[in-house]
Amino acid sequence: MATLLRRALFPLRRIPSSPRPAAADVPFRARSHGAGLLYPDHIPTSPLQKALLAAGSAGMALYNPYRHDMIAVLGETTGCHTLKVLRDQMKRDPEGAQILQERPRISLSTLDLGKLQSLPKGSFGREYLRFLDVNRVSPDTRAPTRFVDDEELAYVIQRYREVHDMLHTLLGMPTNILGEIVVKWFEAVQTRLPMCILGALFGPVRLSAQSLQVLVSELIPWAVENGRRAPCVLNLYYERRWEQPLRALREELGITAPPLRVQGLA
Amino acid sequence: MAAPRTCGLWSYCGRGLSRAKRNCGLPGLRSSWPWGPLGARLLSQEKRATETHFGFETVSEEEKGGKVYQVFESVAKKYDVMNDMMSLGIHRVWKDLLLRKMHPLPGTQLLDVAGGTGDIAFRFLNYVQAQHQGKQKKQLRAQQNLSWEEIAKKYQNEEDSLGGSLVMVCDINREMLKVGKQKAFDRGYKAGLAWVLGDAEELPFDDDKFDVYTIAFGIRNVTHIDRALQEAHRVLKPGGRFLCLEFSQVNNPLISSFQVIPVLGEVVAGDWKSYQYLVESIRKFPSQEAFKEMIEDAGFQKVTYESLTSGIVAIHSGFKL
């Protein structure tokens, strides 16, 4: 009781950190505090730890599919090479290069919900908002990147995560397991991230035979075809396209309507 | 990372401050606080800027308490699972060994500090109950002819199965106590158990109250270990015993297991930072000999230690004579 009161009456004071040696000399564990971090939330890890994290998160994600944080960790620890390819490809595209420079973030604080609500029906922004409402999801549930050791690549994977909901809107897929698998196949073809490929291949393990049949015969070929045809979806500056009608955007990307309506409403 | 934690800490302290202002009727309390009821400890200006370690991070002393609180708040629910994973279940053996060393007899008053989830407390109750039952069996065998009243009383279970033993579980963290209480309820422990919220550095008990004081895997989280040891000395009865089970220095530093533990924490509990803190705080804890000297400084005598599992943990024992 006394200690609590004492702590309350004398508020915390920030201690100026003592000068630290160069990041290379300090063992990575000590670097996890203070000056050695490349971005907030960064956790430096050794190759052994990354390998263990990749294996452990893959296993845990299969065991408990509700652990979305495990899928995120799997993506971060396995994607180093692919993220570089994606980043270089973004740099070559004018709109992508702009995204890399300006680093827009999608969260409830950066989205102007009132403005999106006022857009005409059928516009991309309005449809995105409708998707969020109907599926009861929020753009703030994406975990921040932690295990990527390059801050530009960390942004690329963060952008990929935040853009995921836009893909749902573009493809017209709901957030149930079937819809998620279809979007994963699309993403796997588009980004070639190992996590997407693994998710696309192992996700259907938990489906019923009927859904599996529909998935394999109709939805996957459609997703793969659209994934191949469309330009990289990470290159789109979605924040500037809210007013664009969804249909026009789909035509621009070459995304056709889904072969059948997936239960659960997009 | 320091930044998000301190934001939480600011609001935590802010809430405490407004609560304190509302509750205390003395407008001049803030200036007169250092000379409050605990006259023994003066809070000088220099003390506030003193630094200590939180794992490998350097923090101010006030910060450490709050940060440790947050670590245990977030791990409370998975605490037992993680203990099993990290020590491959061996932590149960360590705790059993601690009880065997203690060898409590029925009637012992135990204070288990930082005992949140109740592992030591439950083992103590089992041990004491087994001892009591053993004693009763011997008595029965010795005197074959009991009167009808005594037999009737035994059948009515009016006797205390613990023989007057009591364990007080004290922890600074509410979440850990909640988990402990739930466990006690699930396992059917009712008699002889009390749960108290308290700080090891300032125990809410009178002097000379307990026969045994234990602290298992808790003392390295305390900001001022010397104060905790002094408090232990104060609340023990003369002849009382101090027992501490804690991680210790191993001859070959366990580099690979220190890398694996935060990974396990992330995969199993979704919490890297707390387990990072765990491995770093183990590294920072003094060696067996150094800790023995600290215990002697607090006034304990006949201080000994026993290293278990090639030095991963050590049990330190001392007596108040």
PDB file of C-alpha atoms in Angstrom, chain B residues 66-245:
ATOM      1  CA  GLY B  66       5.855  -1.211 -12.364  1.00  0.00           C
ATOM      2  CA  LYS B  67       7.538  -3.014 -15.235  1.00  0.00           C
ATOM      3  CA  VAL B  68       7.850  -6.249 -13.280  1.00  0.00           C
ATOM      4  CA  TYR B  69       4.184  -5.926 -12.337  1.00  0.00           C
ATOM      5  CA  GLN B  70       3.237  -5.697 -15.994  1.00  0.00           C
ATOM      6  CA  VAL B  71       5.356  -8.711 -16.907  1.00  0.00           C
ATOM      7  CA  PHE B  72       3.611 -10.906 -14.369  1.00  0.00           C
ATOM      8  CA  GLU B  73       0.224  -9.477 -15.143  1.00  0.00           C
ATOM      9  CA  SER B  74       0.595 -10.559 -18.734  1.00  0.00           C
ATOM     10  CA  VAL B  75       2.059 -14.005 -18.003  1.00  0.00           C
ATOM     11  CA  ALA B  76      -0.210 -14.906 -15.070  1.00  0.00           C
ATOM     12  CA  LYS B  77      -2.645 -17.093 -16.954  1.00  0.00           C
ATOM     13  CA  LYS B  78       0.022 -19.068 -18.757  1.00  0.00           C
ATOM     14  CA  TYR B  79       2.526 -19.046 -15.915  1.00  0.00           C
ATOM     15  CA  ASP B  80       2.249 -22.725 -15.040  1.00  0.00           C
ATOM     16  CA  VAL B  81       2.227 -23.899 -18.656  1.00  0.00           C
ATOM     17  CA  MET B  82       5.316 -21.869 -19.424  1.00  0.00           C
ATOM     18  CA  ASN B  83       7.119 -23.168 -16.340  1.00  0.00           C
ATOM     19  CA  ASP B  84       6.500 -26.694 -17.529  1.00  0.00           C
ATOM     20  CA  MET B  85       7.724 -25.921 -21.006  1.00  0.00           C
ATOM     21  CA  MET B  86      10.836 -24.054 -19.998  1.00  0.00           C
ATOM     22  CA  SER B  87      12.043 -26.454 -17.346  1.00  0.00           C
ATOM     23  CA  LEU B  88      10.554 -29.557 -18.994  1.00  0.00           C
ATOM     24  CA  GLY B  89       8.536 -30.151 -15.878  1.00  0.00           C
ATOM     25  CA  ILE B  90      11.606 -30.196 -13.638  1.00  0.00           C
ATOM     26  CA  HIS B  91      10.428 -27.160 -11.700  1.00  0.00           C
ATOM     27  CA  ARG B  92       8.028 -29.533  -9.904  1.00  0.00           C
ATOM     28  CA  VAL B  93      10.975 -31.585  -8.673  1.00  0.00           C
ATOM     29  CA  TRP B  94      12.724 -28.446  -7.472  1.00  0.00           C
ATOM     30  CA  LYS B  95       9.685 -27.359  -5.512  1.00  0.00           C
ATOM     31  CA  ASP B  96       9.239 -30.830  -4.021  1.00  0.00           C
ATOM     32  CA  LEU B  97      12.862 -30.745  -2.919  1.00  0.00           C
ATOM     33  CA  LEU B  98      12.278 -27.387  -1.288  1.00  0.00           C
ATOM     34  CA  LEU B  99       9.411 -28.843   0.725  1.00  0.00           C
ATOM     35  CA  ARG B 100      11.438 -31.867   1.694  1.00  0.00           C
ATOM     36  CA  LYS B 101      14.207 -29.624   2.926  1.00  0.00           C
ATOM     37  CA  MET B 102      11.686 -27.576   4.869  1.00  0.00           C
ATOM     38  CA  HIS B 103      10.178 -30.705   6.461  1.00  0.00           C
ATOM     39  CA  PRO B 104       7.306 -28.804   8.070  1.00  0.00           C
ATOM     40  CA  LEU B 105       5.491 -30.424  10.946  1.00  0.00           C
ATOM     41  CA  PRO B 106       1.782 -29.935  11.631  1.00  0.00           C
ATOM     42  CA  GLY B 107       1.258 -26.601  13.328  1.00  0.00           C
ATOM     43  CA  THR B 108       3.759 -24.676  11.190  1.00  0.00           C
ATOM     44  CA  GLN B 109       2.879 -21.156  10.131  1.00  0.00           C
ATOM     45  CA  LEU B 110       4.292 -20.573   6.667  1.00  0.00           C
ATOM     46  CA  LEU B 111       4.593 -17.306   4.809  1.00  0.00           C
ATOM     47  CA  ASP B 112       5.051 -17.826   1.079  1.00  0.00           C
ATOM     48  CA  VAL B 113       6.091 -14.573  -0.534  1.00  0.00           C
ATOM     49  CA  ALA B 114       5.757 -13.993  -4.282  1.00  0.00           C
ATOM     50  CA  GLY B 115       3.849 -17.242  -4.225  1.00  0.00           C
ATOM     51  CA  GLY B 116       1.111 -16.059  -6.561  1.00  0.00           C
ATOM     52  CA  THR B 117      -0.052 -19.227  -8.261  1.00  0.00           C
ATOM     53  CA  GLY B 118       0.263 -21.266  -5.098  1.00  0.00           C
ATOM     54  CA  ASP B 119       2.670 -24.050  -6.050  1.00  0.00           C
ATOM     55  CA  ILE B 120       4.582 -23.955  -2.771  1.00  0.00           C
ATOM     56  CA  ALA B 121       1.438 -23.390  -0.704  1.00  0.00           C
ATOM     57  CA  PHE B 122      -0.364 -26.424  -2.104  1.00  0.00           C
ATOM     58  CA  ARG B 123       2.675 -28.634  -1.654  1.00  0.00           C
ATOM     59  CA  PHE B 124       2.978 -27.419   1.920  1.00  0.00           C
ATOM     60  CA  LEU B 125      -0.644 -28.274   2.643  1.00  0.00           C
ATOM     61  CA  ASN B 126      -0.258 -31.739   1.148  1.00  0.00           C
ATOM     62  CA  TYR B 127       2.928 -32.389   3.102  1.00  0.00           C
ATOM     63  CA  VAL B 128       1.542 -31.207   6.404  1.00  0.00           C
ATOM     64  CA  GLN B 129      -1.661 -33.149   5.926  1.00  0.00           C
ATOM     65  CA  ALA B 130       0.294 -36.313   5.140  1.00  0.00           C
ATOM     66  CA  GLN B 131       2.438 -35.770   8.221  1.00  0.00           C
ATOM     67  CA  HIS B 132      -0.636 -35.209  10.379  1.00  0.00           C
ATOM     68  CA  GLN B 133      -2.351 -38.315   9.081  1.00  0.00           C
ATOM     69  CA  GLY B 134       0.797 -40.319   9.627  1.00  0.00           C
ATOM     70  CA  LYS B 135       0.968 -39.085  13.198  1.00  0.00           C
ATOM     71  CA  GLN B 136      -2.646 -39.982  13.830  1.00  0.00           C
ATOM     72  CA  LYS B 137      -2.202 -43.465  12.428  1.00  0.00           C
ATOM     73  CA  LYS B 138       0.720 -44.007  14.780  1.00  0.00           C
ATOM     74  CA  GLN B 139      -1.373 -42.799  17.688  1.00  0.00           C
ATOM     75  CA  LEU B 140      -4.167 -45.166  16.803  1.00  0.00           C
ATOM     76  CA  ARG B 141      -1.844 -48.074  16.560  1.00  0.00           C
ATOM     77  CA  ALA B 142      -0.344 -47.175  19.917  1.00  0.00           C
ATOM     78  CA  GLN B 143      -3.601 -46.827  21.822  1.00  0.00           C
ATOM     79  CA  GLN B 144      -6.003 -49.413  20.500  1.00  0.00           C
ATOM     80  CA  ASN B 145      -8.857 -48.523  22.821  1.00  0.00           C
ATOM     81  CA  LEU B 146     -10.409 -45.207  21.984  1.00  0.00           C
ATOM     82  CA  SER B 147     -13.539 -44.049  23.726  1.00  0.00           C
ATOM     83  CA  TRP B 148     -16.804 -43.887  21.777  1.00  0.00           C
ATOM     84  CA  GLU B 149     -16.746 -40.091  21.867  1.00  0.00           C
ATOM     85  CA  GLU B 150     -13.371 -39.933  20.244  1.00  0.00           C
ATOM     86  CA  ILE B 151     -14.404 -42.323  17.496  1.00  0.00           C
ATOM     87  CA  ALA B 152     -17.602 -40.361  16.872  1.00  0.00           C
ATOM     88  CA  LYS B 153     -15.649 -37.109  16.662  1.00  0.00           C
ATOM     89  CA  LYS B 154     -13.291 -38.607  14.090  1.00  0.00           C
ATOM     90  CA  TYR B 155     -16.208 -39.678  11.961  1.00  0.00           C
ATOM     91  CA  GLN B 156     -17.750 -36.248  12.161  1.00  0.00           C
ATOM     92  CA  ASN B 157     -14.521 -34.775  10.835  1.00  0.00           C
ATOM     93  CA  GLU B 158     -14.437 -32.191  13.506  1.00  0.00           C
ATOM     94  CA  GLU B 159     -10.727 -32.434  13.744  1.00  0.00           C
ATOM     95  CA  ASP B 160      -8.501 -30.140  11.809  1.00  0.00           C
ATOM     96  CA  SER B 161      -6.796 -32.268   9.192  1.00  0.00           C
ATOM     97  CA  LEU B 162      -3.871 -29.923   9.096  1.00  0.00           C
ATOM     98  CA  GLY B 163      -3.099 -29.925  12.791  1.00  0.00           C
ATOM     99  CA  GLY B 164      -3.128 -26.147  13.062  1.00  0.00           C
ATOM    100  CA  SER B 165      -0.880 -25.393  10.109  1.00  0.00           C
ATOM    101  CA  LEU B 166      -1.460 -22.285   8.091  1.00  0.00           C
ATOM    102  CA  VAL B 167       0.055 -20.907   4.916  1.00  0.00           C
ATOM    103  CA  MET B 168      -0.226 -17.259   3.991  1.00  0.00           C
ATOM    104  CA  VAL B 169       0.396 -16.617   0.296  1.00  0.00           C
ATOM    105  CA  CYS B 170       1.582 -13.092  -0.305  1.00  0.00           C
ATOM    106  CA  ASP B 171       2.101 -11.577  -3.748  1.00  0.00           C
ATOM    107  CA  ILE B 172       2.341  -8.072  -5.083  1.00  0.00           C
ATOM    108  CA  ASN B 173       0.452  -8.949  -8.266  1.00  0.00           C
ATOM    109  CA  ARG B 174      -3.329  -9.288  -8.296  1.00  0.00           C
ATOM    110  CA  GLU B 175      -3.445 -11.354 -11.457  1.00  0.00           C
ATOM    111  CA  MET B 176      -1.135 -13.996 -10.050  1.00  0.00           C
ATOM    112  CA  LEU B 177      -3.193 -14.192  -6.863  1.00  0.00           C
ATOM    113  CA  LYS B 178      -6.352 -14.571  -8.923  1.00  0.00           C
ATOM    114  CA  VAL B 179      -4.855 -17.490 -10.792  1.00  0.00           C
ATOM    115  CA  GLY B 180      -3.733 -19.012  -7.500  1.00  0.00           C
ATOM    116  CA  LYS B 181      -7.148 -18.669  -5.878  1.00  0.00           C
ATOM    117  CA  GLN B 182      -8.789 -20.273  -8.871  1.00  0.00           C
ATOM    118  CA  LYS B 183      -6.356 -23.179  -8.708  1.00  0.00           C
ATOM    119  CA  ALA B 184      -7.042 -23.631  -5.007  1.00  0.00           C
ATOM    120  CA  PHE B 185     -10.747 -23.716  -5.685  1.00  0.00           C
ATOM    121  CA  ASP B 186     -10.367 -26.189  -8.554  1.00  0.00           C
ATOM    122  CA  ARG B 187      -8.216 -28.526  -6.495  1.00  0.00           C
ATOM    123  CA  GLY B 188     -10.373 -28.311  -3.408  1.00  0.00           C
ATOM    124  CA  TYR B 189      -7.978 -26.575  -1.011  1.00  0.00           C
ATOM    125  CA  LYS B 190      -9.954 -24.646   1.545  1.00  0.00           C
ATOM    126  CA  ALA B 191      -8.589 -24.892   5.063  1.00  0.00           C
ATOM    127  CA  GLY B 192      -5.328 -23.375   6.196  1.00  0.00           C
ATOM    128  CA  LEU B 193      -4.890 -21.065   3.210  1.00  0.00           C
ATOM    129  CA  ALA B 194      -4.906 -17.269   3.112  1.00  0.00           C
ATOM    130  CA  TRP B 195      -4.188 -14.905   0.214  1.00  0.00           C
ATOM    131  CA  VAL B 196      -2.707 -11.493   0.831  1.00  0.00           C
ATOM    132  CA  LEU B 197      -1.723  -8.711  -1.532  1.00  0.00           C
ATOM    133  CA  GLY B 198       1.576  -7.296  -0.362  1.00  0.00           C
ATOM    134  CA  ASP B 199       5.043  -6.100  -1.256  1.00  0.00           C
ATOM    135  CA  ALA B 200       8.045  -8.211  -0.241  1.00  0.00           C
ATOM    136  CA  GLU B 201       9.904  -5.045   0.681  1.00  0.00           C
ATOM    137  CA  GLU B 202       7.165  -3.927   3.062  1.00  0.00           C
ATOM    138  CA  LEU B 203       5.242  -6.896   4.372  1.00  0.00           C
ATOM    139  CA  PRO B 204       1.844  -6.214   5.942  1.00  0.00           C
ATOM    140  CA  PHE B 205       2.546  -8.401   8.947  1.00  0.00           C
ATOM    141  CA  ASP B 206       3.668  -7.920  12.511  1.00  0.00           C
ATOM    142  CA  ASP B 207       7.081  -8.904  13.805  1.00  0.00           C
ATOM    143  CA  ASP B 208       7.841 -12.464  14.898  1.00  0.00           C
ATOM    144  CA  LYS B 209       4.833 -14.075  13.324  1.00  0.00           C
ATOM    145  CA  PHE B 210       5.894 -16.993  11.129  1.00  0.00           C
ATOM    146  CA  ASP B 211       7.825 -20.213  11.529  1.00  0.00           C
ATOM    147  CA  VAL B 212       8.995 -20.443   7.932  1.00  0.00           C
ATOM    148  CA  TYR B 213       9.383 -17.863   5.187  1.00  0.00           C
ATOM    149  CA  THR B 214       9.749 -19.040   1.607  1.00  0.00           C
ATOM    150  CA  ILE B 215      10.229 -17.196  -1.631  1.00  0.00           C
ATOM    151  CA  ALA B 216      10.398 -19.326  -4.759  1.00  0.00           C
ATOM    152  CA  PHE B 217      11.530 -17.713  -8.018  1.00  0.00           C
ATOM    153  CA  GLY B 218      10.423 -14.350  -6.725  1.00  0.00           C
ATOM    154  CA  ILE B 219      13.353 -12.597  -5.145  1.00  0.00           C
ATOM    155  CA  ARG B 220      15.130 -11.712  -8.359  1.00  0.00           C
ATOM    156  CA  ASN B 221      12.129  -9.590  -9.328  1.00  0.00           C
ATOM    157  CA  VAL B 222      12.304  -7.498  -6.179  1.00  0.00           C
ATOM    158  CA  THR B 223      13.800  -4.051  -6.636  1.00  0.00           C
ATOM    159  CA  HIS B 224      15.666  -3.990  -3.323  1.00  0.00           C
ATOM    160  CA  ILE B 225      16.655  -7.492  -2.370  1.00  0.00           C
ATOM    161  CA  ASP B 226      18.272  -6.359   0.854  1.00  0.00           C
ATOM    162  CA  ARG B 227      15.008  -4.831   2.049  1.00  0.00           C
ATOM    163  CA  ALA B 228      13.117  -8.002   1.257  1.00  0.00           C
ATOM    164  CA  LEU B 229      15.655  -9.988   3.294  1.00  0.00           C
ATOM    165  CA  GLN B 230      15.328  -7.579   6.190  1.00  0.00           C
ATOM    166  CA  GLU B 231      11.552  -7.921   6.097  1.00  0.00           C
ATOM    167  CA  ALA B 232      11.926 -11.682   6.062  1.00  0.00           C
ATOM    168  CA  HIS B 233      14.071 -11.435   9.179  1.00  0.00           C
ATOM    169  CA  ARG B 234      11.519  -9.199  10.853  1.00  0.00           C
ATOM    170  CA  VAL B 235       8.418 -11.323  10.365  1.00  0.00           C
ATOM    171  CA  LEU B 236      10.044 -14.626  11.317  1.00  0.00           C
ATOM    172  CA  LYS B 237       9.823 -15.905  14.879  1.00  0.00           C
ATOM    173  CA  PRO B 238      13.100 -16.486  16.671  1.00  0.00           C
ATOM    174  CA  GLY B 239      14.127 -19.958  15.524  1.00  0.00           C
ATOM    175  CA  GLY B 240      12.307 -19.383  12.252  1.00  0.00           C
ATOM    176  CA  ARG B 241      13.718 -20.476   8.926  1.00  0.00           C
ATOM    177  CA  PHE B 242      14.241 -18.562   5.703  1.00  0.00           C
ATOM    178  CA  LEU B 243      14.198 -20.565   2.473  1.00  0.00           C
ATOM    179  CA  CYS B 244      14.777 -19.216  -0.993  1.00  0.00           C
ATOM    180  CA  LEU B 245      14.550 -21.149  -4.263  1.00  0.00           C
TER     181      LEU B 245
END
